[in-house]
XYZ file of C-alpha atoms in Angstrom:
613
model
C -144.287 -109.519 -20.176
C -143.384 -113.117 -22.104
C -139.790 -113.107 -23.171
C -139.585 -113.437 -26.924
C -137.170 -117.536 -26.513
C -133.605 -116.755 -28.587
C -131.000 -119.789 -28.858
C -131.115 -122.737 -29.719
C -134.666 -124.436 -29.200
C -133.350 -127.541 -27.377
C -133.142 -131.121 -28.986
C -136.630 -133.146 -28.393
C -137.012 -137.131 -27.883
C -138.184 -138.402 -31.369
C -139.086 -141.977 -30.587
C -142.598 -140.783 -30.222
C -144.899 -138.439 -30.490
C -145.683 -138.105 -26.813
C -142.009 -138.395 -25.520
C -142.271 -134.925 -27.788
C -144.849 -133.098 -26.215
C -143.832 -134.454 -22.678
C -140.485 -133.125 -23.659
C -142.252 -129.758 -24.900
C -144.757 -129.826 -21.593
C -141.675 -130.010 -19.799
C -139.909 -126.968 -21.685
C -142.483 -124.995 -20.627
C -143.015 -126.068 -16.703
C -142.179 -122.526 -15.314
C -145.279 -120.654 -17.091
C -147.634 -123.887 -16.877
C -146.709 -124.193 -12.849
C -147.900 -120.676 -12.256
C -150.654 -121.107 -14.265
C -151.573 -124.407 -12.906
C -151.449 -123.197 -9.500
C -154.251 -120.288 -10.615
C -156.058 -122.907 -12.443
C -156.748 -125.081 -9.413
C -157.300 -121.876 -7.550
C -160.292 -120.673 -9.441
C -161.907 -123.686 -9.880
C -161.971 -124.324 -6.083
C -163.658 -120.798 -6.071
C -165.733 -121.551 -8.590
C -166.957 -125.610 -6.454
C -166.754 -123.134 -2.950
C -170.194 -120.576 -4.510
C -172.354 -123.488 -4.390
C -171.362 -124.338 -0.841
C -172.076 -121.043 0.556
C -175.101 -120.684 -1.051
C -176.628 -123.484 0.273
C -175.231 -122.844 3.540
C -176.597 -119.009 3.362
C -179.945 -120.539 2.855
C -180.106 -122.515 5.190
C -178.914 -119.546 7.304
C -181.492 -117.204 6.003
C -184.549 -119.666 6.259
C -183.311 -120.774 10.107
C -182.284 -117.377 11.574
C -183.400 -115.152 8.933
C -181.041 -112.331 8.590
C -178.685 -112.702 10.943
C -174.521 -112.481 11.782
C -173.963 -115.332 10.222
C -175.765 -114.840 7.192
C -173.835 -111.694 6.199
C -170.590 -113.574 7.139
C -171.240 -116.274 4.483
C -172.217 -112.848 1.710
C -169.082 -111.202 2.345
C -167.320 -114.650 1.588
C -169.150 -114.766 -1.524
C -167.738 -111.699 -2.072
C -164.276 -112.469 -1.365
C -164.432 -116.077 -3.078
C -165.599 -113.660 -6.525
C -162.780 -111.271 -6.482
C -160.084 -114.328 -5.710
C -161.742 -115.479 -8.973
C -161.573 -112.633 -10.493
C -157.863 -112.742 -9.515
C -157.187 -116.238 -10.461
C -158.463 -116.036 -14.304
C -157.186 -113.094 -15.117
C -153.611 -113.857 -13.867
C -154.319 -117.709 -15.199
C -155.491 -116.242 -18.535
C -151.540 -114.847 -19.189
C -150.518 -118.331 -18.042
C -152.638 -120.326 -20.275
C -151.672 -117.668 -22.995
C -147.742 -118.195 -22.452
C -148.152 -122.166 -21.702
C -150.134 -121.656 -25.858
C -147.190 -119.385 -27.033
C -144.623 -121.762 -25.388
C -146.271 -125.078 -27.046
C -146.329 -123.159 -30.785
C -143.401 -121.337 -30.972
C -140.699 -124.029 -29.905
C -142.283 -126.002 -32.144
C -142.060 -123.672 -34.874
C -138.779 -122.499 -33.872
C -137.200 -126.402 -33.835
C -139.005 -126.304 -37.425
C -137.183 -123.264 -38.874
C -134.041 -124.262 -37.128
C -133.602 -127.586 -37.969
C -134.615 -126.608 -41.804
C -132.105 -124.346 -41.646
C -129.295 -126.916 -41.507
C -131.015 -129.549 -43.915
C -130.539 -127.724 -46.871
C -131.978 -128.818 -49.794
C -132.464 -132.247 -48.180
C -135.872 -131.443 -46.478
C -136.850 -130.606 -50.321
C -135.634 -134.067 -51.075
C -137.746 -136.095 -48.621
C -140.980 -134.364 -47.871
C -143.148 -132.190 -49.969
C -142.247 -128.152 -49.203
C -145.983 -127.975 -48.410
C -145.839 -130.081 -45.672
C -143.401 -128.564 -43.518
C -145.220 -125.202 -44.138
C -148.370 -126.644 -42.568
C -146.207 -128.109 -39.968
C -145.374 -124.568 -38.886
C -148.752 -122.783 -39.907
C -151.245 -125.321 -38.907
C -149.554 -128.455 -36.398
C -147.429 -126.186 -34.009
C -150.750 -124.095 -32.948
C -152.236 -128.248 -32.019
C -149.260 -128.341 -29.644
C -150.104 -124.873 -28.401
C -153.917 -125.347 -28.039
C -153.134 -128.612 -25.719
C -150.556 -126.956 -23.201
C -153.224 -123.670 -23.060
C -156.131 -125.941 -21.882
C -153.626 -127.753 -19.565
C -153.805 -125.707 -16.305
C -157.870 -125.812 -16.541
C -157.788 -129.523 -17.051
C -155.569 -130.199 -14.143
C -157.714 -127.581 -12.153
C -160.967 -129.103 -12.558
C -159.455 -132.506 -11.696
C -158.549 -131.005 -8.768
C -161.901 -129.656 -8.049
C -163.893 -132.962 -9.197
C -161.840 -134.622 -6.497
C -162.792 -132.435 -3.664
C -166.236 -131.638 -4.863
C -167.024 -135.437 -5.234
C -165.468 -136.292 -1.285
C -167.269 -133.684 0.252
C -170.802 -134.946 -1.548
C -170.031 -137.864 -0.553
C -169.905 -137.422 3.122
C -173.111 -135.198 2.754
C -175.390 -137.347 0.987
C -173.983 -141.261 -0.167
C -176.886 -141.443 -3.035
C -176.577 -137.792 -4.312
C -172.587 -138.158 -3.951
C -172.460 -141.919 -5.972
C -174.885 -140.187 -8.728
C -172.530 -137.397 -9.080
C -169.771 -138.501 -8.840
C -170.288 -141.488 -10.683
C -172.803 -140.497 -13.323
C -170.821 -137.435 -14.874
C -168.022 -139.006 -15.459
C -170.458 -141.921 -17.425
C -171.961 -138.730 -19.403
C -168.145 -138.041 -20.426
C -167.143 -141.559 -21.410
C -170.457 -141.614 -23.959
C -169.796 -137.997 -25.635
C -165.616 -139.188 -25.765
C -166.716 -142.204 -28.232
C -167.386 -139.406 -30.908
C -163.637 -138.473 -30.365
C -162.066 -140.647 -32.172
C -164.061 -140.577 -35.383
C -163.128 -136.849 -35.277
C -160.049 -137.424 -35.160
C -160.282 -139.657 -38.298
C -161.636 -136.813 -40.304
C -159.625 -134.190 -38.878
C -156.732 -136.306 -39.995
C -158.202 -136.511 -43.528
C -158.668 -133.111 -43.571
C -155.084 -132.196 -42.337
C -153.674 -134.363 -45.011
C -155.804 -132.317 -47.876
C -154.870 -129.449 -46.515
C -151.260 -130.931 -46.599
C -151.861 -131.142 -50.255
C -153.014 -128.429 -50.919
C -150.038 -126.157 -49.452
C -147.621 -128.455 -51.674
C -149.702 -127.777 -54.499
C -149.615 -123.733 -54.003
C -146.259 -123.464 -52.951
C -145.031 -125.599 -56.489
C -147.582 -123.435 -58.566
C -146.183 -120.012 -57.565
C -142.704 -121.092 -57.778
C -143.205 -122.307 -61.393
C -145.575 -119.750 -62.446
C -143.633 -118.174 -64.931
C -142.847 -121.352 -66.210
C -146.337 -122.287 -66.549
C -147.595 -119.419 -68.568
C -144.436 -119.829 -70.298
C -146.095 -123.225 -71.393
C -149.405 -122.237 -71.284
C -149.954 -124.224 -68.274
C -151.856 -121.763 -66.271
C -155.329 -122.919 -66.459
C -154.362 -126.565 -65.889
C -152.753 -126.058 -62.242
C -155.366 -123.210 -61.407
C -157.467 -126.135 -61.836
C -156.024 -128.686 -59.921
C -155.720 -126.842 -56.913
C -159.675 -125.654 -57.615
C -160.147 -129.508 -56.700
C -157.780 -129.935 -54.087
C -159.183 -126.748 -52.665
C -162.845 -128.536 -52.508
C -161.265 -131.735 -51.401
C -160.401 -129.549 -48.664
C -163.394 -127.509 -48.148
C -165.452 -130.522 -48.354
C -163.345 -132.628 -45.448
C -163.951 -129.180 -43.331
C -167.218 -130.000 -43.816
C -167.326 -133.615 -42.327
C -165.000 -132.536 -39.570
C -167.516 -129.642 -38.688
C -170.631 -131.874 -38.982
C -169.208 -134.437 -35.956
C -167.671 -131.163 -34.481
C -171.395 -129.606 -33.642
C -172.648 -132.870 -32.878
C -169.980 -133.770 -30.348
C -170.710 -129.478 -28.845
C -174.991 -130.123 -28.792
C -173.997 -133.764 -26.810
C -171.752 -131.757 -24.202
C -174.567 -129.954 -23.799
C -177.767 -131.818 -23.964
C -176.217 -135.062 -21.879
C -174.962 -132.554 -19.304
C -177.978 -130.927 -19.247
C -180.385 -134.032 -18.965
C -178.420 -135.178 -16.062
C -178.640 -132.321 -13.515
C -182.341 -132.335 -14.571
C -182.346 -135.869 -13.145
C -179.960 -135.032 -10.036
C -182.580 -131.641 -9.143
C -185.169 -134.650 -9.447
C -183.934 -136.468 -7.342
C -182.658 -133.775 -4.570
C -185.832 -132.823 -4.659
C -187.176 -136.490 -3.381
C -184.686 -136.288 -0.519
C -185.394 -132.782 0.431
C -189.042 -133.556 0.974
C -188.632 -136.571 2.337
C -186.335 -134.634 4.682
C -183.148 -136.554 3.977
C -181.251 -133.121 2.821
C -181.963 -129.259 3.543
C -182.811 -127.036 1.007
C -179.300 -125.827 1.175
C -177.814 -129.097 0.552
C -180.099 -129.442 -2.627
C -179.188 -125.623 -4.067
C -175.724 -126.918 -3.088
C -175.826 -130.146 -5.129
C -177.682 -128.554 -8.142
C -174.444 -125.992 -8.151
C -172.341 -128.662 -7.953
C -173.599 -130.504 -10.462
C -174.069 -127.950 -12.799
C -170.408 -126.718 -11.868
C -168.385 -130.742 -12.587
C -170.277 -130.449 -16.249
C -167.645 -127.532 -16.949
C -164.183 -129.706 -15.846
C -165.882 -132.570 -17.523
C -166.318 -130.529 -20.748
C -161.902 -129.698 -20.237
C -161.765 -133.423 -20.069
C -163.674 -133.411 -23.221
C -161.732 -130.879 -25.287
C -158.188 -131.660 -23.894
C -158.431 -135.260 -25.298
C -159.558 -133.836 -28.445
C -156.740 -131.093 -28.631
C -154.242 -134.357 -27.279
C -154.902 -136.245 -30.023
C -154.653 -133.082 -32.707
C -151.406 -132.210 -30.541
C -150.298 -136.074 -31.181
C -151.196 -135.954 -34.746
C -148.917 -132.947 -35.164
C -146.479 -134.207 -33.044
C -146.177 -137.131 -35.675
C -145.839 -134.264 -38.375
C -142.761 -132.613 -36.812
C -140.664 -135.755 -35.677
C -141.405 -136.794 -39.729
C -139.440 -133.210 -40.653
C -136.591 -133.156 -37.879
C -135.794 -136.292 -38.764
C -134.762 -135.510 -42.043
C -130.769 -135.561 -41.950
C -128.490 -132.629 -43.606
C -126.801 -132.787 -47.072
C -123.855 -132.177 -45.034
C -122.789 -133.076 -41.791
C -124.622 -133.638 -38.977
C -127.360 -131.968 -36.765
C -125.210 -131.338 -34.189
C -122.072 -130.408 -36.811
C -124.617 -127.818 -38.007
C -125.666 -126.610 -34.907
C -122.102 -126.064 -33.827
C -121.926 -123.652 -36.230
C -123.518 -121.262 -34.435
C -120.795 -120.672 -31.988
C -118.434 -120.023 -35.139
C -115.173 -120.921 -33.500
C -112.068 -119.570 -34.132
C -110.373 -120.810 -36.990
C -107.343 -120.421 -39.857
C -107.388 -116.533 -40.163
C -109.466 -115.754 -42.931
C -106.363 -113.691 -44.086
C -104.427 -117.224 -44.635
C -105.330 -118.089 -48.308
C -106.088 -121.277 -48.581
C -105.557 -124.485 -51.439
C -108.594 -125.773 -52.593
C -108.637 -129.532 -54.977
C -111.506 -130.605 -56.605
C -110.431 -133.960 -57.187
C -113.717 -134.968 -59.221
C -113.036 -132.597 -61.882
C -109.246 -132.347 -61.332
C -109.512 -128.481 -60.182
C -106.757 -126.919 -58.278
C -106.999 -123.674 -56.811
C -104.295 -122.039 -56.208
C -103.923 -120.251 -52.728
C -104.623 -116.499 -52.739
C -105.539 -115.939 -56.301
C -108.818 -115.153 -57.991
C -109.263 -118.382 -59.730
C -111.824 -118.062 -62.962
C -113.687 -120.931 -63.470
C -116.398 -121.111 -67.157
C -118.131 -124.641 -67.720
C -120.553 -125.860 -69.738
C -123.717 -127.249 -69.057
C -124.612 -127.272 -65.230
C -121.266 -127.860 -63.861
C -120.649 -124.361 -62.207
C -123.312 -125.139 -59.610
C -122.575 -128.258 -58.821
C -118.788 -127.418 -58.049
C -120.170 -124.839 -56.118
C -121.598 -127.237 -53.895
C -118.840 -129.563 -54.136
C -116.208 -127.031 -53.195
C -119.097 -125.789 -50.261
C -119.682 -129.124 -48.701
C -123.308 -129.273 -49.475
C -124.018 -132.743 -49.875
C -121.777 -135.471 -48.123
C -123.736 -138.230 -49.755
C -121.581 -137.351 -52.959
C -118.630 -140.180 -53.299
C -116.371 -136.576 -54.904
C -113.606 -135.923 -52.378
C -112.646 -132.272 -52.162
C -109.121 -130.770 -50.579
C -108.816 -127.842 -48.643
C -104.989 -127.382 -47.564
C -104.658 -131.354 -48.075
C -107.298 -131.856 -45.786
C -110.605 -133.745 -47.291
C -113.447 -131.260 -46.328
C -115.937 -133.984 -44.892
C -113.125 -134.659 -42.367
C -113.215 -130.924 -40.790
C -115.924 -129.967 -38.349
C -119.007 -128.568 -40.849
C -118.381 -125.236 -38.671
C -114.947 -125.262 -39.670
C -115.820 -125.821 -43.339
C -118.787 -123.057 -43.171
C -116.565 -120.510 -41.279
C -113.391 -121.039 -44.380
C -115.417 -121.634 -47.301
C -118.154 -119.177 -48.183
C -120.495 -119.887 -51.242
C -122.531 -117.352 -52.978
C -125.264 -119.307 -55.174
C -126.608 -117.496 -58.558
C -129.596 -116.815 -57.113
C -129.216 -114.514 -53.981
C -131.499 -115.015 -51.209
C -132.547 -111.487 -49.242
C -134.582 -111.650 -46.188
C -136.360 -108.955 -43.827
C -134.751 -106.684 -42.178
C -132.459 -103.627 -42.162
C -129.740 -103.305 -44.890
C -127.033 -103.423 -41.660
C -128.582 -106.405 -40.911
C -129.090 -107.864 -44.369
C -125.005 -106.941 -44.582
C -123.402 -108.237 -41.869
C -124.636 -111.591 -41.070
C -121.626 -112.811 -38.921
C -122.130 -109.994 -36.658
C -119.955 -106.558 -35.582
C -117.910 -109.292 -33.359
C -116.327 -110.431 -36.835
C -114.831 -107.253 -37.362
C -112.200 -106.719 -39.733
C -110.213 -109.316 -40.337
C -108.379 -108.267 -43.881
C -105.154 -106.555 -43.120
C -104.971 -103.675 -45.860
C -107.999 -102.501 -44.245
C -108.494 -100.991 -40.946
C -112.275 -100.265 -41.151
C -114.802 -101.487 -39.276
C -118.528 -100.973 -38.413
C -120.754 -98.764 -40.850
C -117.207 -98.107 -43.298
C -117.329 -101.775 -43.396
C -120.355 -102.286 -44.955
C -119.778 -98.938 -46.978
C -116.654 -100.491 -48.525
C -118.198 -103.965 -49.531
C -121.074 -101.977 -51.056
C -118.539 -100.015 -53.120
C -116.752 -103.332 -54.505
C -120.567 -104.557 -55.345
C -121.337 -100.764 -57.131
C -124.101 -101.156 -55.281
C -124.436 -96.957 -53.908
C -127.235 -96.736 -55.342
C -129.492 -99.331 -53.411
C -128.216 -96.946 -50.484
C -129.958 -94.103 -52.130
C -132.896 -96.207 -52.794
C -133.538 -97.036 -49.229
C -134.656 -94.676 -46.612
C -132.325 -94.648 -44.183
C -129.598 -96.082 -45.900
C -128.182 -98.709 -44.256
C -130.789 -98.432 -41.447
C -133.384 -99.032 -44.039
C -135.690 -102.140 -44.462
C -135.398 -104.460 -46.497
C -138.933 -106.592 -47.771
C -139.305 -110.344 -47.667
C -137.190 -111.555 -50.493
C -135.911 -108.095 -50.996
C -138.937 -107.266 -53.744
C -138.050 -103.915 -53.086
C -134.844 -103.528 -55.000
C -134.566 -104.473 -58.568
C -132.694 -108.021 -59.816
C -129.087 -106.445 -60.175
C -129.853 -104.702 -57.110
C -130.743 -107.496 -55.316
C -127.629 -109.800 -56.833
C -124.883 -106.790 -55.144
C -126.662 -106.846 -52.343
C -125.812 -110.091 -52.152
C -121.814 -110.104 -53.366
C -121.209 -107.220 -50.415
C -123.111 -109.198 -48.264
C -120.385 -112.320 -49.211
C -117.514 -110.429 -49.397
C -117.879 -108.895 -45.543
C -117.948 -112.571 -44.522
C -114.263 -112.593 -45.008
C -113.612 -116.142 -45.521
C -110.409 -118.147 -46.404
C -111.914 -118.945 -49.592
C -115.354 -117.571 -51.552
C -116.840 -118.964 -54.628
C -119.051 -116.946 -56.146
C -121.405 -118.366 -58.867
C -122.540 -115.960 -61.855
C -122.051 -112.512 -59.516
C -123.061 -109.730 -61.680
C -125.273 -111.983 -64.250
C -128.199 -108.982 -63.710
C -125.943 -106.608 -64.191
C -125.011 -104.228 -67.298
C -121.453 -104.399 -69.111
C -120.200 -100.865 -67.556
C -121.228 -102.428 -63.965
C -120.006 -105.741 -64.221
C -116.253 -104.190 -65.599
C -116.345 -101.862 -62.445
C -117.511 -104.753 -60.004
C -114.812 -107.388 -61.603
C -111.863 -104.948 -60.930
C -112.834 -103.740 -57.837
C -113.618 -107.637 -56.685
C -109.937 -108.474 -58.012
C -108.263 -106.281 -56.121
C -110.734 -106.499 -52.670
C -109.940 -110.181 -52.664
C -106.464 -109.725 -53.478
C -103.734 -112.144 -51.394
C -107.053 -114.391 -50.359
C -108.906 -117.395 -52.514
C -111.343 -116.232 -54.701
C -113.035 -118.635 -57.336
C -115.595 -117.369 -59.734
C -118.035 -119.255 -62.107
C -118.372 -117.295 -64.744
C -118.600 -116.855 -68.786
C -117.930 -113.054 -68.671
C -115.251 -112.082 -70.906
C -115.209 -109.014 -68.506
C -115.041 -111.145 -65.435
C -112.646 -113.025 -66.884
C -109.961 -110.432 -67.968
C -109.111 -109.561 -64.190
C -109.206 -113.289 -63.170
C -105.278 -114.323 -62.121
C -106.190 -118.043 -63.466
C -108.982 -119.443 -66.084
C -110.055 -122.986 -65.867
C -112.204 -124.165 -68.366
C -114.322 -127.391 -67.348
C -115.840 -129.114 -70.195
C -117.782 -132.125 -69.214
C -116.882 -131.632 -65.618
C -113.017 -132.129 -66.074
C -110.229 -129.173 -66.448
C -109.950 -129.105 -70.312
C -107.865 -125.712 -70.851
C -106.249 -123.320 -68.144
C -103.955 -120.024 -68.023
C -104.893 -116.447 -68.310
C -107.989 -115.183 -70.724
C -105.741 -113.286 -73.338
C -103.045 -116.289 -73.431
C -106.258 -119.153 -73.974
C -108.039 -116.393 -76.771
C -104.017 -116.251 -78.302
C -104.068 -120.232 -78.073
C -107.172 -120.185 -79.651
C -106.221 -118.075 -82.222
C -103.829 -120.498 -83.235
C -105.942 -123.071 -83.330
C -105.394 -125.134 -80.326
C -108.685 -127.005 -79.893
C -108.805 -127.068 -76.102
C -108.732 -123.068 -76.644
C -110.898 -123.088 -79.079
C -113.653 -125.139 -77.335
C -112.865 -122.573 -74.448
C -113.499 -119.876 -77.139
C -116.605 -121.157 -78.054
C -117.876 -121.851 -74.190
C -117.578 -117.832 -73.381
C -118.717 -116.858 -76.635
C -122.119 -119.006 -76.302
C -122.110 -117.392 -72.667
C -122.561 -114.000 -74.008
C -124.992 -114.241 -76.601
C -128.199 -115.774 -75.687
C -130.042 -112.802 -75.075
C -127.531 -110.271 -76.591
C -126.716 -110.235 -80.479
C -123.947 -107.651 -79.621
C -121.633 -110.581 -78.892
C -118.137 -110.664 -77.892
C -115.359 -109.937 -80.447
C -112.304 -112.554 -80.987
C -110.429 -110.674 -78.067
C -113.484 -111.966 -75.536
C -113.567 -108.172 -73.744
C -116.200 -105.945 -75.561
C -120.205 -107.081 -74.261
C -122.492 -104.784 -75.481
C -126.099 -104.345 -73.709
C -127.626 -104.302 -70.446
C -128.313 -107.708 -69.114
């Protein structure tokens, strides 16, 4: 049985596409070896049946049936069940050297997206790195599975072509020389192929980007009524596509009826020619049968030859295609500052609250207080990612206990600051799983609470009101989850996602728009319970809920990015209420926030929100 690989998947050379697959060839040298070994095996078997054939009839025609004759049957015999042996065990290696080649590909893909953020969106199409995993890993795979018969039928070439030679100098030059001629004409097709199948992995390229951007907007599009249009376009991408397929399969069968018919033409010429020597008494009719085998036996290694330069140069091509996606660079930090988060050192204990500055918008957060925070326009999410360290390219210098964040280790940074977008992100998997992402090992590290394990996950689910997902889900917390969590409902979904912040337990959380999907009665429960979970540790919100709002210790209102008004919800609505305009405008930000969708707005006092959002 084939270990399923865990860890990290190694760092690869990227000056080239070949240092990358010798780099991958040489990740996978234990599996290949074996199957190497049983490669070279059976295709000595496979050169040795023409030997003893032609030896057995010279045998039989000399002595008739005799000792030695039923010697050379019974090492038939044994030479077929080695075989056997060798290609069944050689199969699982050739099978393992293909899983090795396509998964650590796909698995440096996935992990190294992992830790670009939304970079990797920034510099190549989201289409593109999707083929890379669906279509230009299984290249690299293909290559290292027809490596071990390549390197076997070298191995047998060599020997086959030696011992001809000493047997027979014009049969052995003809062989030995003339195959290998046969090759050299069919490879010229190769890299015209390679052309199209280039063309034709682009397309398909373009195709992926083009699906993946039309389901993600497709509400927007019928929204817009722009259905039909993009249905369209990828109609004609789609027979861009099919009609590159095309080409590529046209040269494809050509290049297949040439292995064959060249092949084939040329041990009709070597028989001929045997034949001459045999009656002219220069070879046995054993040494002919034996040459004919042999012949007919090179044409298969010559065929490897033949397919392993084509797979090479689809393996190179998708080489290219991965070093052009791991070389994209993280928002934040570095590769190996992301990857070092994996090992989650020990930190500040998240009990420690923590001071957090914003000094682009003049935000201070005070340490161990739930710290509103309402905006207008897009601001909420973009101090979310400020405060989060999600893009160092930003000039904006944020302060956590004095310290500038892009100064602390990005493991540091991701271990203290936890942020919770607006739009939660569920994956596959059990609802334990889905829960605890740092593991059972992070325990319980809030000191009111001595829980741990399953009451650990039970308690976070209370704060997020989320019992009844638990009743939802056979199994409970044992029960799985579907990609993107399409089994639970949008509020469901969104508390799956605050419990699943909350048990991270960090120094500071921000948590953008929490309980948006959820109704008024919800969102009251979920905002008190929040206030006092979080209670003694850093908690920023960004919301516009006058319920959220009423539990918060501090408001900050941000209008135009900058700290406009700040102080508790009742004492800004009292402000307001006397007319101070940086109240007022704060008035009028929460007041807009609740009534989009609702016409059961908010009263002067900010609290009652009627409706189920």
């Amino acid at each position: 049985m084939l270990d399923v690989p865990t860890g990290h998947p190694g760092h690869p050379p990227l000056s080239s596409p070949l240092a990358l697959l010798r780099w991958t060839v040489r990740g996978g040298r234990r599996v290949l070896a074996g199957a190497i070994v049983l490669g070279i095996i059976s295709s000595l078997c496979g050169a040795l049946v023409p030997l003893v054939l032609g030896q057995a009839l010279d045998a039989g025609l000399t002595d008739g049936l005799s000792t030695r004759l039923l010697w050379l049957a019974l090492a038939l015999l044994g030479i077929g069940l080695v075989d056997a042996a060798a290609i069944s065990l050689g199969h699982a290696g050739e099978v393992g050297g293909w899983l090795h080649g396509s998964f650590s590909s796909s698995r440096l893909i996935g992990h190294h997206v992992t830790r670009t953020g939304a970079a990797i969106g920034d510099e190549l199409p989201t289409g593109e790195v999707v083929n890379t995993v669906a279509s230009d890993s299984f290249h690299i795979g293909n290559m290292l599975e027809l490596l071990p018969a390549l390197i076997g039928g070298l191995v047998a070439y060599v020997v086959v072509a030696v011992y001809m030679l000493q047997q027979s100098v014009t049969l052995g030059l003809v062989v030995a020389l003339g195959l290998p001629l046969v090759t050299v004409v069919v490879s010229f097709l190769i890299k015209p192929l390679h052309a199209r199948q280039k063309a034709q992995r682009d397309a398909a390229g373009r195709l992926a980007t083009l699906a993946t951007d039309t389901v993600s907007g497709l509400r927007i599009l019928r929204g817009i009524g722009g259905e039909d249009v993009f249905a369209e376009r990828y109609r004609v991408q789609s027979q861009q596509v099919r009609a590159q397929g095309v080409r590529v399969a046209a040269l494809s069968s050509v290049l297949e009826g040439l292995q064959i018919l060249l092949p084939g033409l040329f041990v009709a010429c070597v028989v001929w020619l045997g034949a001459n020597l045999a009656m002219a008494g220069e070879i046995t009719p054993g040494q002919l049968v034996t040459f004919y085998g042999f012949t007919a036996f090179l044409s298969q290694p010559l065929r490897w030859i033949t397919h392993f330069i084509n797979f090479a140069t689809r393996a190179r091509v998708a080489a290219r295609k991965l070093i052009a996606v791991l070389e994209v660079t993280p928002d934040a930090g570095t590769v190996a500052e992301s990857e070092a988060a994996d090992a989650r050192p020990a930190v500040v204990p998240a009990a420690t609250a923590a001071t957090l500055v914003d000094e682009a918008s003049g935000l201070t957060v005070a340490p161990g207080l739930l710290t509103a925070v309402v905006t207008t326009g897009g601001d909420g999410e973009a101090l979310a990612g400020r405060l989060g360290r999600f893009d160092d390219r930003s000039p904006d210098v944020v302060l956590l206990d004095s310290v500038p964040l892009r100064d602390l280790p990005l493991a540091e940074v991701r271990e203290r600051v936890v942020v919770a977008a607006a739009t939660p992100q569920l994956f596959t998997g059990t609802l334990r799983t889905e829960l605890d992402v740092r593991g059972d090992s992070a325990g319980s590290r809030h000191e009111r609470d001595a829980v741990d394990g399953d009451a650990r996950l039970l308690a976070a689910l209370e704060v997020a009101d989320a019992h009844d997902v638990l009743e939802s889900i056979p199994g409970r917390l044992d029960g799985e989850i579907t990609e993107k969590g399409r089994s639970l409902s949008g509020g469901q979904r969104q508390r799956v996602a605050l419990a699943r912040a909350l048990l991270t337990e960090p120094q500071v959380l921000v948590l953008v728009e929490p309980t948006s999907a959820v109704d008024a009665h919800t969102e009251a429960r979920i905002a008190e319970r929040l206030a006092h979970y979080r209670r003694g540790r850093t908690t920023v919100v960004v919301t516009g809920s006058p319920l959220v709002l009423e539990h918060a210790d501090d408001v900050v209102f941000l209008d135009g990015g900058r700290v406009r008004a700040r102080g508790r919800h009742h004492d800004l609505l009292d402000r307001a209420a006397q007319h101070d305009p940086d109240a007022v405008a704060y008035h009028h930000a929460i007041t807009r926030a609740t009534t989009p969708d609702n016409p059961a707005v908010a009263d002067q006092s900010g609290v009652t929100r009627g409706g189920s959002r």
